[in-house]
Short mmCIF file of C-alpha atoms in Angstrom, two decimals:
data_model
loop_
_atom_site.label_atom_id
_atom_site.label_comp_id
_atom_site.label_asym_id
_atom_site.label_seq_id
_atom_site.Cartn_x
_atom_site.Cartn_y
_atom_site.Cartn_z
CA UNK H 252 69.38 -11.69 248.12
CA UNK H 253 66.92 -10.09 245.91
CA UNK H 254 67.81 -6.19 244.61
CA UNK H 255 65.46 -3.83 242.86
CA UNK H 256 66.14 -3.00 239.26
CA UNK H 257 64.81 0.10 237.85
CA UNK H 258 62.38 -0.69 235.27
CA UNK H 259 63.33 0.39 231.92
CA UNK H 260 60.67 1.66 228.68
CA UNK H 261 60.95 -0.55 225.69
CA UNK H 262 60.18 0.01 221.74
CA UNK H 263 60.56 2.30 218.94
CA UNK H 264 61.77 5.28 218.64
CA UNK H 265 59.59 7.97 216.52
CA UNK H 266 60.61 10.83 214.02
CA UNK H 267 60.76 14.04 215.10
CA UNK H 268 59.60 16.74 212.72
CA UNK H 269 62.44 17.55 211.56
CA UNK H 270 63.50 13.83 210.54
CA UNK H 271 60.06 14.24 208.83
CA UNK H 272 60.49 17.08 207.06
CA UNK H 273 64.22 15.96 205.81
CA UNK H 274 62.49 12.62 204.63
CA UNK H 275 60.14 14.59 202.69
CA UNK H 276 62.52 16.88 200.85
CA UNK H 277 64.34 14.13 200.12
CA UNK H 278 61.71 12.09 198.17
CA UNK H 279 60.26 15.13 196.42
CA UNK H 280 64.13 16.48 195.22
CA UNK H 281 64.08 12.39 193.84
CA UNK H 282 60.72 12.58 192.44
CA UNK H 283 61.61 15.47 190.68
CA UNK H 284 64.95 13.85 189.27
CA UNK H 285 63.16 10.76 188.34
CA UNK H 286 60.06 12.36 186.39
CA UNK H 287 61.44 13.78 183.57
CA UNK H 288 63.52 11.33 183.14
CA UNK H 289 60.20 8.69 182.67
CA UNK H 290 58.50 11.28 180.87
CA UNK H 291 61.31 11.39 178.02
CA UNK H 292 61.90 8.04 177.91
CA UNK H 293 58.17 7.76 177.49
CA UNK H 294 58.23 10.29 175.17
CA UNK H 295 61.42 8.57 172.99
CA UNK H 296 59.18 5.23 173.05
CA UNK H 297 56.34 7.44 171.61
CA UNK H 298 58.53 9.03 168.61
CA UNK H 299 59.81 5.64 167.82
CA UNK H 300 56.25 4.38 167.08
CA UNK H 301 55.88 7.20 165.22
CA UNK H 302 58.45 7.17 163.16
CA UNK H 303 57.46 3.25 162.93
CA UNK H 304 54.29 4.32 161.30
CA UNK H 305 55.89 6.57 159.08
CA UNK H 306 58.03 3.60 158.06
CA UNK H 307 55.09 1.25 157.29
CA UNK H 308 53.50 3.94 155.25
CA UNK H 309 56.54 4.57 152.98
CA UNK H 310 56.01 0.61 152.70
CA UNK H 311 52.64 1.27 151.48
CA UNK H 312 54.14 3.99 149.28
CA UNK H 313 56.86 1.16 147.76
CA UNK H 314 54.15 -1.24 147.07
CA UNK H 315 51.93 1.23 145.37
CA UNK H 316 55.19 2.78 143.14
CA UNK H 317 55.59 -1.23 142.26
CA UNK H 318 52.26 -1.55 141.58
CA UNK H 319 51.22 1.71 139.51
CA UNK H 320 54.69 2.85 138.55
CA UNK H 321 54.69 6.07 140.22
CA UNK H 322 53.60 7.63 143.57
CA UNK H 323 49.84 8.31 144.23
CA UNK H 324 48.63 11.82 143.49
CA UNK H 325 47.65 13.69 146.81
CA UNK H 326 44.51 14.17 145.62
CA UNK H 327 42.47 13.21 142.37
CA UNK H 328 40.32 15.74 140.65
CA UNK H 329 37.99 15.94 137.51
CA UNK H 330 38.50 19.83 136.85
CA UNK H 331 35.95 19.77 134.41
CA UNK H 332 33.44 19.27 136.70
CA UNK H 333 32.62 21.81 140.28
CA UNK H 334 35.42 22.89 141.72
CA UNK H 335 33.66 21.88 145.12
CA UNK H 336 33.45 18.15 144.36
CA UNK H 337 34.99 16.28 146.81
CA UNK H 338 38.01 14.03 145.89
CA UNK H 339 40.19 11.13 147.11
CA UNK H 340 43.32 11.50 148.78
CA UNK H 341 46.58 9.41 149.05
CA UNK H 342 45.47 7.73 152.39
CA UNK H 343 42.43 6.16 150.54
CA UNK H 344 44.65 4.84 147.88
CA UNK H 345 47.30 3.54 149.85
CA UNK H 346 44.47 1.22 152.44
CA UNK H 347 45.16 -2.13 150.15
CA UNK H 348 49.06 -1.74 150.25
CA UNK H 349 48.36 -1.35 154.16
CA UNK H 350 46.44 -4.50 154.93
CA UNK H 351 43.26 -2.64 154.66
CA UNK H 352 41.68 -4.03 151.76
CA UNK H 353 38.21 -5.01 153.20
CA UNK H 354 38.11 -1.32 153.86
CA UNK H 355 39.44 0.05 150.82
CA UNK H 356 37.01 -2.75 148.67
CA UNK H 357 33.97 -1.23 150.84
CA UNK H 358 34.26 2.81 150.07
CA UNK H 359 34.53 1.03 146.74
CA UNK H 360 36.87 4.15 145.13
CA UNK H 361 37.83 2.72 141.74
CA UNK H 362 34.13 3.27 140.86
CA UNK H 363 33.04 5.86 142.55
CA UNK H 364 34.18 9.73 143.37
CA UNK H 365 33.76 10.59 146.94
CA UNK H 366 31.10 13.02 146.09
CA UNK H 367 28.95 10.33 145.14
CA UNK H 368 29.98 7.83 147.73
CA UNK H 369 29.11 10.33 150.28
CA UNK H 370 25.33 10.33 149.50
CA UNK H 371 25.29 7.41 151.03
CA UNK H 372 24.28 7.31 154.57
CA UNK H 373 25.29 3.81 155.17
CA UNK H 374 29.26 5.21 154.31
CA UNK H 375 30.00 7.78 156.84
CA UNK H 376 30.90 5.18 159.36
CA UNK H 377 33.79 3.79 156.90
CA UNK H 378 35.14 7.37 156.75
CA UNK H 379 35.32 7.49 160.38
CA UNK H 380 37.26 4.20 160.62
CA UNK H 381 39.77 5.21 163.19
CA UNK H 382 43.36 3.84 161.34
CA UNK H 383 46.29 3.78 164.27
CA UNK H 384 48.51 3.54 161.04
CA UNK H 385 47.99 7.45 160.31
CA UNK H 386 47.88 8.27 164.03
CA UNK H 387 51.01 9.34 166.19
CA UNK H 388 50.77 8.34 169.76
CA UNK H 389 52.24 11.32 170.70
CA UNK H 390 48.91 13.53 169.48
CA UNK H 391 46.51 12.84 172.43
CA UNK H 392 43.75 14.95 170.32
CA UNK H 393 40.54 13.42 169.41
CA UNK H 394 40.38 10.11 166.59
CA UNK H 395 38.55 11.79 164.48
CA UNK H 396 39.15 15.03 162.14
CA UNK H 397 39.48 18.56 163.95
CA UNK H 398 36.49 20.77 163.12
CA UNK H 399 38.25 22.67 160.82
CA UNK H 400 38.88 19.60 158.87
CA UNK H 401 35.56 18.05 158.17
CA UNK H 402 33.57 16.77 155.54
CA UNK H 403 30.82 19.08 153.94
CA UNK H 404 28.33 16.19 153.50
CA UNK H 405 24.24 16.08 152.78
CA UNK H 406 22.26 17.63 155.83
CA UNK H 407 20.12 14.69 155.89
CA UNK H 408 23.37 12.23 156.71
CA UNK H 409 23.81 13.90 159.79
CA UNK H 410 20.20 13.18 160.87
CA UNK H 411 19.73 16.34 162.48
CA UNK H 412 16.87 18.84 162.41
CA UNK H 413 16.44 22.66 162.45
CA UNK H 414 16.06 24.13 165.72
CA UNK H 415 13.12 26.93 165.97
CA UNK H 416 14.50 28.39 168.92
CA UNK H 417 18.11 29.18 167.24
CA UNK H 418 16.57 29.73 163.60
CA UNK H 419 18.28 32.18 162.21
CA UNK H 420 16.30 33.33 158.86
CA UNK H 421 16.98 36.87 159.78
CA UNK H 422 20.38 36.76 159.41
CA UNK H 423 21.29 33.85 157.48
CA UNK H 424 21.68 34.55 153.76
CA UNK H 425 22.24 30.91 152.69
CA UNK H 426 21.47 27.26 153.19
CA UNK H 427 24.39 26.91 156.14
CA UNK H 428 26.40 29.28 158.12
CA UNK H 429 29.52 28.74 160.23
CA UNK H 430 30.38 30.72 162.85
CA UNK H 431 34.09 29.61 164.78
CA UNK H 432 34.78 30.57 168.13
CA UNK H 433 38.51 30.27 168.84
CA UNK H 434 40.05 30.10 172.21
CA UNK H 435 43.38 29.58 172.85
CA UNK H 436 45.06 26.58 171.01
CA UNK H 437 45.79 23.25 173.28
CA UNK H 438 46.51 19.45 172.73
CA UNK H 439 42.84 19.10 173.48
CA UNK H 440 40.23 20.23 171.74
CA UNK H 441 40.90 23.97 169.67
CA UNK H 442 37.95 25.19 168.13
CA UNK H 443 34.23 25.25 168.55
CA UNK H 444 32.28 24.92 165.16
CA UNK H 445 28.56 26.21 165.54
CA UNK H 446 26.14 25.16 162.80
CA UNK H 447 23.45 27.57 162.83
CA UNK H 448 20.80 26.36 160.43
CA UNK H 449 19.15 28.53 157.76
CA UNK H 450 15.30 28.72 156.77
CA UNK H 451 14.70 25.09 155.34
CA UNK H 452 14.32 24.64 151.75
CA UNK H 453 11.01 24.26 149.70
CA UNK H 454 10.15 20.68 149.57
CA UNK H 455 10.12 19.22 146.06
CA UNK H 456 7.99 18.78 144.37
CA UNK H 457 5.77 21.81 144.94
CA UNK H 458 1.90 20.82 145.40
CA UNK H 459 0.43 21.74 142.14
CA UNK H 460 -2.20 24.66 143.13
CA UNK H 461 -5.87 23.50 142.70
CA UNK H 462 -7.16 24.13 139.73
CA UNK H 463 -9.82 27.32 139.23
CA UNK H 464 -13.48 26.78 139.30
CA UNK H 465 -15.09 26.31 135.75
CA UNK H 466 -19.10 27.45 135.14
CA UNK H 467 -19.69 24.74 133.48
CA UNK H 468 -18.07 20.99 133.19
CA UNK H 469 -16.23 19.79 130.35
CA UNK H 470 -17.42 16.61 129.39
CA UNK H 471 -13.55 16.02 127.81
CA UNK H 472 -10.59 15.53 130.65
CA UNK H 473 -7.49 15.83 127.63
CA UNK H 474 -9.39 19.09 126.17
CA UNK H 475 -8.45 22.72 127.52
CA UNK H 476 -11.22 22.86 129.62
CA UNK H 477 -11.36 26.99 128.84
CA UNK H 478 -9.74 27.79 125.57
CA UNK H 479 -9.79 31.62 126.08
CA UNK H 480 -7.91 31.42 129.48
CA UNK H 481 -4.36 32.58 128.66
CA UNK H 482 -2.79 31.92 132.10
CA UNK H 483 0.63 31.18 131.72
CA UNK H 484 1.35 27.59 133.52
CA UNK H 485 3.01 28.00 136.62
CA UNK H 486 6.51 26.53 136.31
CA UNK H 487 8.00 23.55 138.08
CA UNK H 488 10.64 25.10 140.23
CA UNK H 489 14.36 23.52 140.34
CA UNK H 490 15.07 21.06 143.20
CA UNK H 491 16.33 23.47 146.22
CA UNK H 492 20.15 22.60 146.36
CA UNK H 493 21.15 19.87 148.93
CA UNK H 494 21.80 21.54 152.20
CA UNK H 495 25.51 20.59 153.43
CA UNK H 496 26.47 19.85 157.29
CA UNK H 497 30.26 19.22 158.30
CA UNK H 498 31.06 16.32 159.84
CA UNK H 499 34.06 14.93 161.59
CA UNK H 500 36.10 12.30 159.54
CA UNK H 501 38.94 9.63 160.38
CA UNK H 502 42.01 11.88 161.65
CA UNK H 503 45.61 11.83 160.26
CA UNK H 504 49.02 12.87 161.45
CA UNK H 505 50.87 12.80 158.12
CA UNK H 506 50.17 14.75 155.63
CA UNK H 507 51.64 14.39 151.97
CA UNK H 508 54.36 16.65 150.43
CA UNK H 509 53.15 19.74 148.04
CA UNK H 510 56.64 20.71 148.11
CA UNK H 511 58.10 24.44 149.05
CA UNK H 512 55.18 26.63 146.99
CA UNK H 513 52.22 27.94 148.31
CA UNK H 514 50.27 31.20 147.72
CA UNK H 515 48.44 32.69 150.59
CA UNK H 516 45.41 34.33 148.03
CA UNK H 517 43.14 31.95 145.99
CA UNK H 518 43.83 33.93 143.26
CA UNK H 519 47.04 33.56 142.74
CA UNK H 520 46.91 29.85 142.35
CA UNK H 521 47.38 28.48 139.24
CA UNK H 522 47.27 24.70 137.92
CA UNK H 523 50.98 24.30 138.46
CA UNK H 524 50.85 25.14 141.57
CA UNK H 525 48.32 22.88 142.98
CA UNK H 526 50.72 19.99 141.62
CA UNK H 527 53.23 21.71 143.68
CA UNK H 528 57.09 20.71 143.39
CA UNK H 529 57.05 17.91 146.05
CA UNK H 530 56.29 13.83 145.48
CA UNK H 531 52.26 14.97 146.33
CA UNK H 532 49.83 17.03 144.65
CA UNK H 533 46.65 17.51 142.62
CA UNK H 534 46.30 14.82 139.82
CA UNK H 535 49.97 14.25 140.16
CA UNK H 536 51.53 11.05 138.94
CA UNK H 537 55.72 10.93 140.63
CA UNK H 538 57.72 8.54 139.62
CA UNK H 539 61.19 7.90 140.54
CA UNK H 540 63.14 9.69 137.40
CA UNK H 541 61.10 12.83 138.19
CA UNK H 542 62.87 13.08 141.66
CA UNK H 543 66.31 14.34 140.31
CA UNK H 544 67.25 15.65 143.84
CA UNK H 545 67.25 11.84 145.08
CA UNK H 546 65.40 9.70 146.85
CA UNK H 547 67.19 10.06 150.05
CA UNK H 548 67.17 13.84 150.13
CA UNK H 549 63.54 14.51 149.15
CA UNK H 550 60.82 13.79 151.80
CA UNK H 551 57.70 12.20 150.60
CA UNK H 552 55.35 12.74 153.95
CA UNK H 553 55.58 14.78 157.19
CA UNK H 554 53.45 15.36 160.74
CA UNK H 555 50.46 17.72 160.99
CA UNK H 556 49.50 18.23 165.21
CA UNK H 557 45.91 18.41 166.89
CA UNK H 558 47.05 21.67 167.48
CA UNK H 559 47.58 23.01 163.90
CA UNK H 560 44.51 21.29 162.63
CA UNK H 561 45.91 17.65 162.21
CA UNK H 562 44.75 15.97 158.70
CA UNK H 563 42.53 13.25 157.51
CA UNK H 564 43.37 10.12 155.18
CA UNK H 565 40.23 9.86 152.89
CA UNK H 566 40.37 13.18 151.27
CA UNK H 567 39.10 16.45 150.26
CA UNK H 568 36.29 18.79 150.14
CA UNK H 569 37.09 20.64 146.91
CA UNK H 570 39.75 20.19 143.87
CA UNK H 571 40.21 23.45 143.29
CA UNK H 572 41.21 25.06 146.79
CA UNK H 573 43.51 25.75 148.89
CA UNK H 574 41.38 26.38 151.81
CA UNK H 575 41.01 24.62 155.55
CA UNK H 576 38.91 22.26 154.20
CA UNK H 577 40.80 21.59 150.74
CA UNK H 578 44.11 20.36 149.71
CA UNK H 579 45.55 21.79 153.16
CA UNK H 580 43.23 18.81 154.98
CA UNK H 581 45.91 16.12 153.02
CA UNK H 582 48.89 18.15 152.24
CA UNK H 583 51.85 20.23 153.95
CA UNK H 584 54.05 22.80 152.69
CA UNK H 585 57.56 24.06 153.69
CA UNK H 586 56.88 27.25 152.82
CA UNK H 587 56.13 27.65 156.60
CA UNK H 588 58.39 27.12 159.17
CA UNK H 589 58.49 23.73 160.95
CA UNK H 590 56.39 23.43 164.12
CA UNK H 591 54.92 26.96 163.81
CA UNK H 592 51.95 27.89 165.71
CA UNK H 593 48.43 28.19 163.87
CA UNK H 594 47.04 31.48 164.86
CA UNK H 595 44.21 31.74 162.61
CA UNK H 596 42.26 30.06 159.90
CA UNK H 597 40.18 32.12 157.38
CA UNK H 598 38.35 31.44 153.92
CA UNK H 599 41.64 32.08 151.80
CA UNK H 600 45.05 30.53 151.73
CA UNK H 601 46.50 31.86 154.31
CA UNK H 602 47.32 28.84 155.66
CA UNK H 603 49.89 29.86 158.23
CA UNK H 604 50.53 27.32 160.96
CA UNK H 605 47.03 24.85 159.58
CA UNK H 606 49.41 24.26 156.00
CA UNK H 607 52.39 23.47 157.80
CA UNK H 608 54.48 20.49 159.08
CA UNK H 609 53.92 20.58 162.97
CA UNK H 610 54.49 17.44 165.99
CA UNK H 611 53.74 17.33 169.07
CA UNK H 612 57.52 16.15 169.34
CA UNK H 613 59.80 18.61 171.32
CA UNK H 614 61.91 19.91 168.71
CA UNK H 615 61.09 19.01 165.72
CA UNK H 616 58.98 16.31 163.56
CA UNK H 617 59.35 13.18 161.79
CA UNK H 618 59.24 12.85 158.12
CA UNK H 619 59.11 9.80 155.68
CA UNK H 620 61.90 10.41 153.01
CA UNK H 621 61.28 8.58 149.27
CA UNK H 622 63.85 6.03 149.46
CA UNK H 623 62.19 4.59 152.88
CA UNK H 624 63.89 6.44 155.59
CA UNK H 625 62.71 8.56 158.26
CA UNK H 626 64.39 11.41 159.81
CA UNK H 627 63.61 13.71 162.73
CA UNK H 628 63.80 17.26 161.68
CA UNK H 629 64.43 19.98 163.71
CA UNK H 630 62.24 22.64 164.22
CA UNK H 631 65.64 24.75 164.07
CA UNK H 632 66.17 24.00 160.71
CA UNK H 633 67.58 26.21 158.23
CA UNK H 634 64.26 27.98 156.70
CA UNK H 635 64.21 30.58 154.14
CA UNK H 636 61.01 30.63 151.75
CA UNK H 637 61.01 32.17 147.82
CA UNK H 638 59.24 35.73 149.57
CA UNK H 639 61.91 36.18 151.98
CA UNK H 640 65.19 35.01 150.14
CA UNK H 641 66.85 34.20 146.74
CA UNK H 642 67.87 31.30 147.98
CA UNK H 643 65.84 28.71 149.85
CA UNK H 644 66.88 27.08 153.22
CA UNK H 645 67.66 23.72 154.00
CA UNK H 646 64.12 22.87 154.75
CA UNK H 647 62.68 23.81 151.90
CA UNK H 648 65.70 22.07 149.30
CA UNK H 649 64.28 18.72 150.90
CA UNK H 650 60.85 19.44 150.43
CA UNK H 651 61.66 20.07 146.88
CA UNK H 652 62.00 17.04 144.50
CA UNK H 653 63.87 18.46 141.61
CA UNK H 654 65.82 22.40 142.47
CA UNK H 655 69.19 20.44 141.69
CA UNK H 656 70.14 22.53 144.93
CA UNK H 657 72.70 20.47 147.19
CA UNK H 658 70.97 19.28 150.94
CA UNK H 659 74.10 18.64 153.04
CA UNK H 660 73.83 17.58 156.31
CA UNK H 661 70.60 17.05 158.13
#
């Protein structure tokens, strides 16, 4: 006997929209747990190469001391020549101590300034040389230098040409003229540099002007063909000077120590102070005995950020300023706080936040100390500079080489 069953529907459940909505929540509120989490431990890995770059450079710094006996200056300079001839910084000197010796044997330094090297148009692309030594992974700004760090070099290296259209003889009162537009400061690109070219110089040598019409020939070319003519000779004129472009240079992160002085007017700055009172400075020559403070309590180099400018490692524009594109472009100061934010750049010292030590680091910033070491600094640090107290703050006391003034903890 047979009976009927009632059929019965088979398969698989779906969600409802609530189940949905639940599921959703549920990944984002883990999503949102696990990102910052991979973002600071990508971050820590980031630091750590940092600080491992740091380390290889105070290497470099060793082998150098071994080598020369002291520490290389921050920058060279030959004051008795323009103040606005370019110079060598500690980054160039330290490229054979850093397994960079092809490099270092090709911009050929020993026997020639960097004024004269960078006549050459065949050298440019050695200054651009992007070195991951003197980068920080954590500064996702552009290889090469910021344009408020570049090199002032011949207008013909940068094999451009005036534009008619945007000629600007009107208003231009000399061979170049920058004009900065600055937007709001990023990790990206801060600042746009417009070159606005001038009237073009003279070519030299002048075409002689033809020479007058005599009434009669003179049978003798080496005789004055009309001795009563008077007419003074029309001079020879000077060679115009070379017209200067900027152009972008390898980038650094690390910028040497000047110590805890700085003076924010030109004026003020005497030869002293461009030696400074840190392990780097003008034409200085540090060795160990001059660091009384001690090696572990005295830092020899420290991060510069994209944002505040960043650095470059072959060196300067002029010897004998203290400008954007001088001694700031290779050294720091701790006269400015840690980390503080550039807010403007002018033709003066003023360096603000583009003289400082500054990271893209949350916190704080790594710096190389002289006996090797390298600590993270906080940005919280105890800061007090020589205008706002008798005494100077924590910060400053390790930027110093020599105050005798007891560090502490740090």
């Amino acid at each position: 006997m047979q009976t009927n069953r009632p059929e019965t529907k088979t398969g698989c459940r779906g969600l409802t929209v609530v189940e949905l909505l639940v599921a959703i929540t549920i990944m984002s509120i883990l999503i949102a747990l696990l990102l910052p989490a991979m973002q600071q431990a990508r971050e820590a890995a980031r630091r750590a190469s940092c600080a491992n770059h740091l380390k290889q450079l105070g290497l470099g710094m060793h082998l150098y001391s071994k080598s020369h006996g002291c520490f290389p200056p921050g920058y060279t300079a030959e004051l008795s020549q323009d103040q606005y001839a370019k110079s060598w910084a500690w980054g160039a000197f330290l490229l054979p101590y850093l397994e960079k010796r092809p490099l270092y044997d090709t911009i050929n330094l020993e026997k020639q300034s960097l004024t004269e090297s960078v006549v050459d148009p065949n050298m440019i692309r050695f200054y651009q040389t992007e070195l991951s030594i003197f980068l920080c992974p954590s500064d996702s700004g552009s290889s090469l230098s910021h344009s408020y760090r570049q090199l002032l070099v011949p207008q013909y290296l940068t094999q451009t040409k005036p534009e008619p259209e945007n000629d600007l003889n009107n208003h231009a009162s000399s061979e170049l003229m920058w004009v900065y537009l600055t937007p709001s400061v990023s990790r990206g690109f801060s600042g746009i540099s417009v070159i606005a070219h001038a009237r073009p110089p003279i070519p030299f040598p002048v075409p002689k002007p033809k020479p007058k019409p005599k009434p009669f020939p003179f049978p003798f070319p080496d005789s004055d063909p009309d001795p009563t003519d008077d007419t003074e000779p029309e001079p020879t004129p000077d060679p115009p000077p070379v017209t200067t472009m900027p152009t972008k240079i390898g980038k650094s992160n690390y910028v040497g120590s000047l110590g805890s002085i700085w003076k924010p007017k030109q004026s003020d700055w005497s030869d002293e102070d461009f030696k400074g009172n840190g392990v780097l400075g003008r034409n200085t020559r540090v060795s160990w005995h001059h660091i009384t403070d001690g090696t572990s309590n005295t830092f020899v180099l420290g991060e510069r950020s994209w944002k505040n400018y960043a650095a470059v490692w072959p060196g300067v524009n002029s010897v004998n300023d203290c400008g954007f594109i001088d001694n700031q472009m290779v050294l720091g100061t701790a006269f400015y706080p840690l980390n503080q934010r550039s807010v403007s750049v002018n033709i003066d010292c003023d360096g603000t936040g583009s003289a400082n030590f500054s990271s893209h680091h949350p916190g704080g910033a790594n710096f190389l100390f002289a006996d090797g070491s390298v600590h993270f600094l906080s940005d919280k640090i105890d800061f007090r500079n020589s205008d706002s107290s008798h005494q100077s703050g924590l910060f400053q006391r390790l930027a110093h080489r020599s105050d005798g003034e007891i560090t502490g903890e740090f």
